[in-house]
Coordinates of C-alpha atoms and ligand atoms in Angstrom, one line a residue:
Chain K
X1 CA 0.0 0.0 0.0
X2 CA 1.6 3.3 -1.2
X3 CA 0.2 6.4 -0.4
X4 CA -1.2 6.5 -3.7
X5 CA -3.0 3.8 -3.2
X6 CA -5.2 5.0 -0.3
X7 CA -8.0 7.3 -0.9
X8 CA -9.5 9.5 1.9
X9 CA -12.9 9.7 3.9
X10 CA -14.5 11.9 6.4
X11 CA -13.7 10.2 10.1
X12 CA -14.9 12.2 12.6
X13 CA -17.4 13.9 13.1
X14 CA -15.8 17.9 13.7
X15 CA -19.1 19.1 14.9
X16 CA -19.7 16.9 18.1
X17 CA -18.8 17.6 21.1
X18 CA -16.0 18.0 23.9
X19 CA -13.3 18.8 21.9
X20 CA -12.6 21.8 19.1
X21 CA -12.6 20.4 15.6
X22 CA -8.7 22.1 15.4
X23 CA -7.4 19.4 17.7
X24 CA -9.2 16.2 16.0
X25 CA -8.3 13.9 13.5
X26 CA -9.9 14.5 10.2
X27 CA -9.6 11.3 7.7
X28 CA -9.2 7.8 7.9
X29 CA -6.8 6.1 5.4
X30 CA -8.7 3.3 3.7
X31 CA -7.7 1.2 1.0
X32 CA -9.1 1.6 -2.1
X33 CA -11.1 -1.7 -3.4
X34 CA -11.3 -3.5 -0.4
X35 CA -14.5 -5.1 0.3
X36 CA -16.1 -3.9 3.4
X37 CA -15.6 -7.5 4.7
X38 CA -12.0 -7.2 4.8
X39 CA -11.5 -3.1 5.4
X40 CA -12.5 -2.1 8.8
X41 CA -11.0 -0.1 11.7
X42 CA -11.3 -0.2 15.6
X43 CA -8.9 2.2 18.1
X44 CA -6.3 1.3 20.2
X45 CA -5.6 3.0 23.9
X46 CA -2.8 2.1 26.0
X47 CA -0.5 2.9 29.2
X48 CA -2.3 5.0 30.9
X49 CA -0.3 4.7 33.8
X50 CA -3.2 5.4 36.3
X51 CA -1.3 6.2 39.5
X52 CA -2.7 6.4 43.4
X53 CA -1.5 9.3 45.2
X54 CA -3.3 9.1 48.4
X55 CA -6.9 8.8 49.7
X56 CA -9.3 9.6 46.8
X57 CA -6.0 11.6 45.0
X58 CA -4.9 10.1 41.6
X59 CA -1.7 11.7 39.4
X60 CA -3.8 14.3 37.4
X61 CA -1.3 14.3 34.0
X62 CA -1.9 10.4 33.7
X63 CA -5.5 10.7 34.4
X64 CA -5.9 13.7 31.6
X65 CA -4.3 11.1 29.1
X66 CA -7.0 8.6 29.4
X67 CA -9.7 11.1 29.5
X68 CA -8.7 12.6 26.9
X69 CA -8.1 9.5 24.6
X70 CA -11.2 8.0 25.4
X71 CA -13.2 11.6 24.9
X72 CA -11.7 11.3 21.3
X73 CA -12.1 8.1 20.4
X74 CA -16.0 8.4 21.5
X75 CA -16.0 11.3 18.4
X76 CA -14.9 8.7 15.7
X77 CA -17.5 8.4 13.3
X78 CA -18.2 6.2 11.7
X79 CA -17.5 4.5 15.5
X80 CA -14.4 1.7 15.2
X81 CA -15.2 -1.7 15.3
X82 CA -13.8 -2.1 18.8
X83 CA -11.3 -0.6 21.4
X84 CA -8.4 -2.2 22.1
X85 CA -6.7 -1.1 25.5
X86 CA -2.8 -2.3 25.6
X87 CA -1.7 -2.8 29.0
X88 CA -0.2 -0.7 32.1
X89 CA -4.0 0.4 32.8
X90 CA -2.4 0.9 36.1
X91 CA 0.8 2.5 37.7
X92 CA 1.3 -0.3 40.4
X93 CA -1.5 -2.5 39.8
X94 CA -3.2 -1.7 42.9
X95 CA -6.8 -2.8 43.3
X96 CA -7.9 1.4 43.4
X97 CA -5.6 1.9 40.4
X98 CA -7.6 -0.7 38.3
X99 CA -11.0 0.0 39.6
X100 CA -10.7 4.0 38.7
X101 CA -9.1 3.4 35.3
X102 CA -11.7 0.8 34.7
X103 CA -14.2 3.6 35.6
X104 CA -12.9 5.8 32.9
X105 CA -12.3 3.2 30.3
X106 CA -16.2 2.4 31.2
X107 CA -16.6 6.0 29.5
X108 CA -16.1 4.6 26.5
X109 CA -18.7 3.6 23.5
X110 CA -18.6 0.5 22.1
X111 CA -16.9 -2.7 23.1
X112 CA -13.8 -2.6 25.4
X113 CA -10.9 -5.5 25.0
X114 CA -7.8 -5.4 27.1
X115 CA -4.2 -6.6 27.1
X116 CA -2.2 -7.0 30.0
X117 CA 0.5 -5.0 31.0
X118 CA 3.2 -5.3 33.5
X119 CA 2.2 -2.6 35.6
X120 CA -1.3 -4.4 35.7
X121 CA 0.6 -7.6 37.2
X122 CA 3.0 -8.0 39.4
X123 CA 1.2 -7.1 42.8
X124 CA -0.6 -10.4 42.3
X125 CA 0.2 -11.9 39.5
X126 CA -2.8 -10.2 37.7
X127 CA -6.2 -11.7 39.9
X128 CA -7.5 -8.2 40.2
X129 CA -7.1 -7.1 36.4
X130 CA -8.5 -10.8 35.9
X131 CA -11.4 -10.1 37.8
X132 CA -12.3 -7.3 36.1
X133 CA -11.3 -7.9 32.8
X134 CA -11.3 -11.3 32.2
X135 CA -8.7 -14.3 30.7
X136 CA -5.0 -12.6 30.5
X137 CA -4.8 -14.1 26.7
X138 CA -7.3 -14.9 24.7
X139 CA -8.6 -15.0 20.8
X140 CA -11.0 -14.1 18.8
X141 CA -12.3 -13.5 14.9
X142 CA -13.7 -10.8 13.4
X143 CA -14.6 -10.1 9.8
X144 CA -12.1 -12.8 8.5
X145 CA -9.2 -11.8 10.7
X146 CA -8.2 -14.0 13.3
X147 CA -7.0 -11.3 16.5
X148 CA -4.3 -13.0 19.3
X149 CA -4.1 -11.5 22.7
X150 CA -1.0 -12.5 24.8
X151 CA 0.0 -11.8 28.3
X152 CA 3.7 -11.5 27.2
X153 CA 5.0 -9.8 30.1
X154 CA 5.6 -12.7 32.4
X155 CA 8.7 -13.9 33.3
X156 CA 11.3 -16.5 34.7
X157 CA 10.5 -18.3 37.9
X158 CA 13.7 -18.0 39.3
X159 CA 13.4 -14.2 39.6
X160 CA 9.5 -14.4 40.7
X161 CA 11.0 -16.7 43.4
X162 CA 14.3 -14.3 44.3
X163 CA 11.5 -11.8 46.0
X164 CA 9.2 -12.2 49.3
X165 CA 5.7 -11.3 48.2
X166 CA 3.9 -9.5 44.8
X167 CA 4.2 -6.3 46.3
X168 CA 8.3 -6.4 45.9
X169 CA 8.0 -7.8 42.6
X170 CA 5.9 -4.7 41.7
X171 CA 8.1 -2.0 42.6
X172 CA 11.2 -3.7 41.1
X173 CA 9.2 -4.9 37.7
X174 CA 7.8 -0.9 37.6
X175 CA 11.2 0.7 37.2
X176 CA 12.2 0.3 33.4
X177 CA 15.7 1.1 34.3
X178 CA 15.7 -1.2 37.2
X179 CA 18.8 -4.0 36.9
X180 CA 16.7 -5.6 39.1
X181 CA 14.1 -6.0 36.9
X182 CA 14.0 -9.3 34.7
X183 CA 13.0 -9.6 31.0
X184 CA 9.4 -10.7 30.0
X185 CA 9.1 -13.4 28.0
X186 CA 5.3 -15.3 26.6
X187 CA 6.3 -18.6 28.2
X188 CA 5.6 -22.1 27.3
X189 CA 2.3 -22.5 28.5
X190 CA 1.0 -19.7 26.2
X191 CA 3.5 -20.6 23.4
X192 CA 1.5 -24.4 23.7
X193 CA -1.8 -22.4 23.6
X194 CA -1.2 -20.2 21.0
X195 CA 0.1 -23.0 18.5
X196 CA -3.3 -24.8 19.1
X197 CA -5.3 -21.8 19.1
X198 CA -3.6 -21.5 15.3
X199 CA -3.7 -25.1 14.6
X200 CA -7.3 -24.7 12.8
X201 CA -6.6 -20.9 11.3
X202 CA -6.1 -21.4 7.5
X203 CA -2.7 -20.0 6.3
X204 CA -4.1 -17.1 4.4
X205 CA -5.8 -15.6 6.9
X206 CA -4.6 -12.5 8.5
X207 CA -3.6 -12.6 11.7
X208 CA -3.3 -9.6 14.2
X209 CA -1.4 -10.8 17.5
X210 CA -1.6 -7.9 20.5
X211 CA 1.0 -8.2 23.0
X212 CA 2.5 -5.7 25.9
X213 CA 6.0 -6.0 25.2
X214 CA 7.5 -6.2 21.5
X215 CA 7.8 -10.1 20.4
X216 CA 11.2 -8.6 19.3
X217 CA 14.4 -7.7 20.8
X218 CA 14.7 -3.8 21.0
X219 CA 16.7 -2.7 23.9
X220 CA 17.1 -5.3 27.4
X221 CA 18.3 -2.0 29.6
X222 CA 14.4 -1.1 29.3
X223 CA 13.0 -4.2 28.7
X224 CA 12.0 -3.5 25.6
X225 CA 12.5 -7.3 24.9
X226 CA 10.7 -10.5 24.7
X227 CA 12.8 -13.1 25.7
X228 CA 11.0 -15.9 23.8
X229 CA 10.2 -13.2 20.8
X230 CA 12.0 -15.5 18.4
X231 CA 10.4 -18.8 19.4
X232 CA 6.8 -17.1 19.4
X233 CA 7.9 -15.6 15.6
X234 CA 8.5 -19.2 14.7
X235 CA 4.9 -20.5 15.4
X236 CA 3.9 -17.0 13.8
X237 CA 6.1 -17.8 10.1
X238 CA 3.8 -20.4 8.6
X239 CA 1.3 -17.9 7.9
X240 CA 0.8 -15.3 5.5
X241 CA 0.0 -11.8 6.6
X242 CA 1.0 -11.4 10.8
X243 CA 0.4 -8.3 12.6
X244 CA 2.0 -7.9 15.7
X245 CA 0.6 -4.4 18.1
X246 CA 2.4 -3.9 21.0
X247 CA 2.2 -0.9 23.6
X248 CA 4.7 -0.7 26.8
X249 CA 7.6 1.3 24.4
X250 CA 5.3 5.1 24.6
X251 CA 6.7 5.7 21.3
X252 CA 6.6 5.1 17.7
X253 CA 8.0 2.0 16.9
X254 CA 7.9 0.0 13.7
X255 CA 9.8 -3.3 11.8
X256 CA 9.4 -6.1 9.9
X257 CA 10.7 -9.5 10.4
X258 CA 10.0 -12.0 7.6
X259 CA 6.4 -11.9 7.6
X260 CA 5.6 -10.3 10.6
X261 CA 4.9 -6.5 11.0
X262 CA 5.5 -4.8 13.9
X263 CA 3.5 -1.5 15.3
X264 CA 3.8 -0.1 18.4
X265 CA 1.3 2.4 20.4
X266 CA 1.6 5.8 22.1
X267 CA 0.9 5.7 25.4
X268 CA -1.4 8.2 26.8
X269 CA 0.2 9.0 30.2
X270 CA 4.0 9.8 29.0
X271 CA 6.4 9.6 26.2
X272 CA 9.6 7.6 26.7
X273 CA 12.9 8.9 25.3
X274 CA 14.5 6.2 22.5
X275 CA 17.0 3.9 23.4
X276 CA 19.3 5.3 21.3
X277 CA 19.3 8.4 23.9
X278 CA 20.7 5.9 26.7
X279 CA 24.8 7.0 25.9
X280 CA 25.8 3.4 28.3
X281 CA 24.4 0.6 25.9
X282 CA 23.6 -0.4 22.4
X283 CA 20.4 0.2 20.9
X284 CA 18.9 -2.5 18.5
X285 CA 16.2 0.0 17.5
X286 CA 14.8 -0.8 14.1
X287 CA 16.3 0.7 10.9
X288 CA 13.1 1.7 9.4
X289 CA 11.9 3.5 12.7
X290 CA 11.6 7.0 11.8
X291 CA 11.5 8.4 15.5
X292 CA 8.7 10.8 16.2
X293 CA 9.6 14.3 17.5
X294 CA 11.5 15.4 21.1
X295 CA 8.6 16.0 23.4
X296 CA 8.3 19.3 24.9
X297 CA 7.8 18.8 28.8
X298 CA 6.4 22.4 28.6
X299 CA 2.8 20.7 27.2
X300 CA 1.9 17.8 29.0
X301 CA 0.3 16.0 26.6
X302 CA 3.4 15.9 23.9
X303 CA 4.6 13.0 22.4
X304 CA 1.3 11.1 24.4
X305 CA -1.7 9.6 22.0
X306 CA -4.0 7.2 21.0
X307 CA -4.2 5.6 17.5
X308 CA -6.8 4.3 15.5
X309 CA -5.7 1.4 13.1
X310 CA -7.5 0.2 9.9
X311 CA -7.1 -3.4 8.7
X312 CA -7.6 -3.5 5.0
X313 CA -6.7 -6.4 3.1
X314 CA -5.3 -8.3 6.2
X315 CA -2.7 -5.5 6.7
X316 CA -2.6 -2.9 9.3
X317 CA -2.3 1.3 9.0
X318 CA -2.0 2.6 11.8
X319 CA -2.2 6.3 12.7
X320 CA -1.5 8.3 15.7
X321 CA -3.4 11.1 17.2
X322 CA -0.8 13.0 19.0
X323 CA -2.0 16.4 20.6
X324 CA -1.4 19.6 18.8
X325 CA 0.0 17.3 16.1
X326 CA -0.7 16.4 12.9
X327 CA -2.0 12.2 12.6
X328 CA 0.9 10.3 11.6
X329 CA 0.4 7.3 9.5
X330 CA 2.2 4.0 9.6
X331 CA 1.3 2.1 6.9
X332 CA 1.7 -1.3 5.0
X333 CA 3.4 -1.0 2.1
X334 CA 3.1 -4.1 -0.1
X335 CA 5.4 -2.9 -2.8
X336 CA 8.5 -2.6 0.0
X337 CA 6.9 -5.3 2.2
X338 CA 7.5 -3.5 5.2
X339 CA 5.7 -1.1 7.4
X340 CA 6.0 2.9 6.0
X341 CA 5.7 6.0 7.6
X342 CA 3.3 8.3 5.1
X343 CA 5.3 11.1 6.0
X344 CA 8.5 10.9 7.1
X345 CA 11.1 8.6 5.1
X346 CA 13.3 10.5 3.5
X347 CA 16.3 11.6 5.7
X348 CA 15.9 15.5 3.8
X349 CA 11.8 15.4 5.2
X350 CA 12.6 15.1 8.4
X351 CA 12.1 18.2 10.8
X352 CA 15.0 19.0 13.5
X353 CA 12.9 17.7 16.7
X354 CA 13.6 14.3 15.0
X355 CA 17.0 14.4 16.1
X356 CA 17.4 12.7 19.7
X357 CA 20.2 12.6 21.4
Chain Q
X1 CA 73.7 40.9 44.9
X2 CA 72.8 42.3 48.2
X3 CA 72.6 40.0 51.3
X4 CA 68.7 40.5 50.7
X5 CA 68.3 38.5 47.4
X6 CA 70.6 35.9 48.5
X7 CA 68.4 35.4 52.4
X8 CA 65.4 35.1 49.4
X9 CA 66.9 32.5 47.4
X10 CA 67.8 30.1 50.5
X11 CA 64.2 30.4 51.6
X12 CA 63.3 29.3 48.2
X13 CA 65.2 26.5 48.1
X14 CA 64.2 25.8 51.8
X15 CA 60.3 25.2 50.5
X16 CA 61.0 23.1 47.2
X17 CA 62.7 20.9 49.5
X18 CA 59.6 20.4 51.9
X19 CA 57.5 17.1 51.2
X20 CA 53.7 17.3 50.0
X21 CA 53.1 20.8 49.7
X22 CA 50.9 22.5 47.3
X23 CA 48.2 20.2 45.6
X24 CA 50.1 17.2 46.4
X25 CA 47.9 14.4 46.3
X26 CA 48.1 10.4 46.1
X27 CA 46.2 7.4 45.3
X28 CA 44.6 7.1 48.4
X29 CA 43.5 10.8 48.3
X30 CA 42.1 10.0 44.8
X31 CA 40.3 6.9 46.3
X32 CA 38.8 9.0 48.7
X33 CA 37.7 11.4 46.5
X34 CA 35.8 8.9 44.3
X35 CA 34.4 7.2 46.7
X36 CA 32.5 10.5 47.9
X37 CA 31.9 11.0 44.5
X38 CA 30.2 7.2 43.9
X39 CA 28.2 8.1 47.2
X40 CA 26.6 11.4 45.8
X41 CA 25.8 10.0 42.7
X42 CA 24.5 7.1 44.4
X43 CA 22.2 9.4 46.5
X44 CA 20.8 11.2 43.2
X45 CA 20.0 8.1 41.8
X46 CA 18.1 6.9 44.4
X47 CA 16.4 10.8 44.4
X48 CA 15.5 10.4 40.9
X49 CA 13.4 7.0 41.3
X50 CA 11.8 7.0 44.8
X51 CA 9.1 9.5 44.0
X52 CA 9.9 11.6 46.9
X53 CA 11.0 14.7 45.5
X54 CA 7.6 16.0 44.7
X55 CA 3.9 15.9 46.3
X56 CA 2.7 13.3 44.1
X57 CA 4.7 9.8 43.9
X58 CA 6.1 10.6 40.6
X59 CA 9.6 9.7 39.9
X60 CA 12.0 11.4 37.3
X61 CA 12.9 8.3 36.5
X62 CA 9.4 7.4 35.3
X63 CA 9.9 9.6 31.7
X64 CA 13.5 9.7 32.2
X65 CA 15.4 6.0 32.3
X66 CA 18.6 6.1 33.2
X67 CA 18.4 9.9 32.9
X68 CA 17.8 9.9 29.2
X69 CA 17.0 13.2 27.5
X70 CA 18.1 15.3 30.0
X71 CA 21.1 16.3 28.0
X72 CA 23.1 17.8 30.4
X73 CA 26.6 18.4 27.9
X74 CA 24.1 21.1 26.6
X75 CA 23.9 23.7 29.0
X76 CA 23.8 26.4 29.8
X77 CA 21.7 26.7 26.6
X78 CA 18.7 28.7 25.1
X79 CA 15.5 27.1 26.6
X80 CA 13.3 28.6 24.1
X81 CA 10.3 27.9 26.7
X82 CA 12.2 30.0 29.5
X83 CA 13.0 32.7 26.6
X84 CA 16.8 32.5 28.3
X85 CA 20.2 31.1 28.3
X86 CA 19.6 28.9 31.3
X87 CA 21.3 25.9 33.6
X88 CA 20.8 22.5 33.9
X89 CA 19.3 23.0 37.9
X90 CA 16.5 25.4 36.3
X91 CA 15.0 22.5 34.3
X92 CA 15.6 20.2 37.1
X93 CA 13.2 22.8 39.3
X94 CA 10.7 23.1 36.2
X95 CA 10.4 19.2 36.2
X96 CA 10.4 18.9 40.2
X97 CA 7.3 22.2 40.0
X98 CA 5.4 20.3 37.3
X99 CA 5.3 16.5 36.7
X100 CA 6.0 16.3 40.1
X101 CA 3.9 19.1 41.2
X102 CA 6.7 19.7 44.1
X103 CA 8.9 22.7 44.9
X104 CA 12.1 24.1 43.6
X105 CA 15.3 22.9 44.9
X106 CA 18.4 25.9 45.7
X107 CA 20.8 25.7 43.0
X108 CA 23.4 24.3 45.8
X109 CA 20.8 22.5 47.8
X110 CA 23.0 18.9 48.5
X111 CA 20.0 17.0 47.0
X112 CA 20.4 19.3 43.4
X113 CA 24.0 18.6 43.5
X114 CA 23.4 14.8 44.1
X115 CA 20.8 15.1 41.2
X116 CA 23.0 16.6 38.5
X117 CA 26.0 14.2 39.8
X118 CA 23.9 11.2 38.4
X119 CA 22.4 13.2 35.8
X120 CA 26.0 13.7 34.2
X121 CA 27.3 10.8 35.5
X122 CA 24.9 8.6 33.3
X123 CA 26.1 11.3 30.1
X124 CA 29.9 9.9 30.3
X125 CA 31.6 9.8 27.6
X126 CA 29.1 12.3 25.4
X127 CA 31.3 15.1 24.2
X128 CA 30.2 18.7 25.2
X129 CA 28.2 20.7 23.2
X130 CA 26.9 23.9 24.9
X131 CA 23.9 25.3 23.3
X132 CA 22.6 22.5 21.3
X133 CA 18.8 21.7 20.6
Ligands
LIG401 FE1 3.8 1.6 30.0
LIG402 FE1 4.8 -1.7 30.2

């Protein structure tokens, strides 16, 4: 899909509500000839971040993401399909941090589906998101794609063992810089699911897989890492067109590994900086990345967003609604094979906030 | 030469002679040295992810790992959003005031020191470049 390909259609409606028409997405990329069957679009939210302060007192910037992500989503129109949420609902998975950003996810139209995260998890091992939210992986079809949800953020016993009680493993697992910390990996049990959950799913189909963590190997300091990425990539090859979504990176991300696509999500509570800006280790941050702009800490909301992504033809676009930005567009390209920024390729395009360092 | 200049010259000669004066220093000075050095570091790492510094459990470390993007071989630079040439402690107070909704820190205040320590400490190596955006 080339930008060429893709014709343009009213998305929102500018008139409704909330939020001024200047601050809204205004198309939705769609691929021309699709049958409606195979084109459709649902919106992804993720890492909010919700964070307890004290008594009734939650972090106000984190809480302004969400509300603000799920006030623009409910102005899509036509509406998406569904809402995918992407993990770290929560800041330390405390039963009051899930409940209230349950409560403002609840604001929401349309159905809700949720990934989990590893600030969702640790304090115990994910019963409370579970109880609210359901199975921690799951799948599920919808017109003719076959969607994978994975709770990829688990990881080795040895290290769950090394600490006295969920509330430890918490506050070690929540610092991304933390040497304590331990990589996530999918884990057998899962990787055993998810190769019987394919087993009847016809080769051609398309197949989007949503995960917390990238099934890829990014940067360990940050645990931007899957530890198993490659074996789950293996029971991923034998079919045709794999999408994998992940959140847990707050940035633009995007690769392509055989087959498989990869897309990250913004988050909506904070941007992070890209690995490339740590000057003590090597980065293994995709080549095609284009990285989005330096956030300016002077407006809260930079660099933070929601996307909305279509699926046409089995493949994904997806494209970020960053505040006070214009919608970037990562997109499929079938010519190149490979995931495409719409706007920003060429080296001489790019704008000066592109540089990080 | 008067019996003035020649008085002058022995004391001169008197001084060089003296052991360890001036900045005379040796490997256990230098040890102890670092090891203060390690400590205050230490101390501003453990300011920048505990979440006390401000009023509402946020930690720098949360949007900065390892103290990325806070570019400290930068400054003194032109913060366009302070409409100054200004220092790598007024961005530390803008970040403590907002995200963290806490109060400024004195320029010398131990815990600002121990905060840049670890700030530049996690920069090693990057080359300086004043004034760069
Ligand atoms: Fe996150
Ligand atoms: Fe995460």
């Amino acid at each position: 899909m080339t930008p060429d390909d893709l014709k343009r259609r009213d998305f929102l409606k500018a008139s409704s509500g909330l939020l001024g028409a200047s601050v809204l997405p205004v198309s939705l990329v769609e691929l021309a000839g699709a049958t409606p069957a195979e084109s459709f679009t649902f919106a992804y939210i993720s890492d909010s971040h919700i964070q307890h302060v004290k008594g009734a007192q939650f972090v106000r910037n984190w809480d302004r993401g969400l509300m603000r992500a799920v006030a623009e989503c409910n102005l899509m129109n036509p509406r998406p399909d569904f809402v995918m949420f992407g993990g770290d609902l929560a800041q330390l998975a405390l039963p009051q941090e899930l409940d209230h950003g349950a409560q403002l996810l609840s604001g929401l139209k349309g159905p809700v589906r949720m990934v989990m995260g590893e600030h969702d998890y640790y304090a115990d091992d994910g019963a409370y998101w579970s109880k609210l939210f359901g199975p921690q992986w799951y799948s599920f079809d919808h017109k003719g794609v076959h969607f994978v949800v994975l709770n990829s953020i688990l990881t080795d016993k040895a290290w769950y063992d090394r600490w006295p009680d969920g509330k430890a493993r918490m506050a070690e697992m929540a610092g991304l810089d933390n040497p304590n910390g331990s990589p996530f990996q999918v884990g057998a049990e899962q990787r055993a699911w998810l190769k019987k959950d394919l087993a009847n799913v016809s080769k051609d189909t398309p197949i989007v897989v949503f995960s917390h963590s990238p099934l890829q190997k990014i940067f360990k300091n940050w645990n931007f890492w899957t530890d198993d990425a490659e074996l789950v990539q293996d029971i991923l090859k034998p079919f045709k067109k794999v999408n994998v979504l992940y959140g847990h990176v707050h940035q633009i991300q995007y690769n392509q590994i055989g087959n498989i696509s990869f897309n990250s999500v913004m988050a909506t509570a904070w941007p992070w900086p890209y690995p490339q800006s740590y000057a003590q280790a090597p980065s293994l941050l995709p080549k095609l990345t284009v990285p989005i702009n330096r956030a300016d800490p002077f407006f809260e909301r930079d660099a933070t967003g929601w996307q909305y992504i279509d699926v046409a033809s089995g493949r994904v676009a997806a494209h970020y609604l960053l505040p006070e930005n214009p919608v970037r567009t990562v997109a499929f390209d079938a010519k190149k094979n490979q995931p495409v920024d719409l706007q920003y390729q060429d080296e001489k395009s790019r704008t000066l906030p592109q540089n990080h360092y | 030469m008067t019996h003035k200049t020649l008085a002058l010259g022995a004391a001169v000669v008197a001084v060089l002679a003296l052991p360890a004066l001036g900045d005379t220093f040796g490997p256990a000075d230098v040890q102890k040295w670092t090891a203060e050095q390690d400590a205050v570091v230490k101390q501003g790492r453990a300011l920048w992810t505990d979440g006390k510094l401000g009023t509402n459990g946020v930690a720098c470390a949360q949007c900065h790992p390892n103290a990325a993007n806070t570019h400290p071989e930068t400054y003194p630079k032109f913060q366009k959003q302070l409409g100054k040439v200004s220092q790598l402690w007024e961005m530390v107070n803008w970040c403590i005031r907002n995200p963290l909704e806490g109060q400024s820190l004195a320029a010398d205040d131990p815990k600002m020191t121990a905060i840049l320590s670890y700030v530049t400490y996690e920069r090693r190596g990057v080359k300086l470049e004043p004034g760069k955006h």
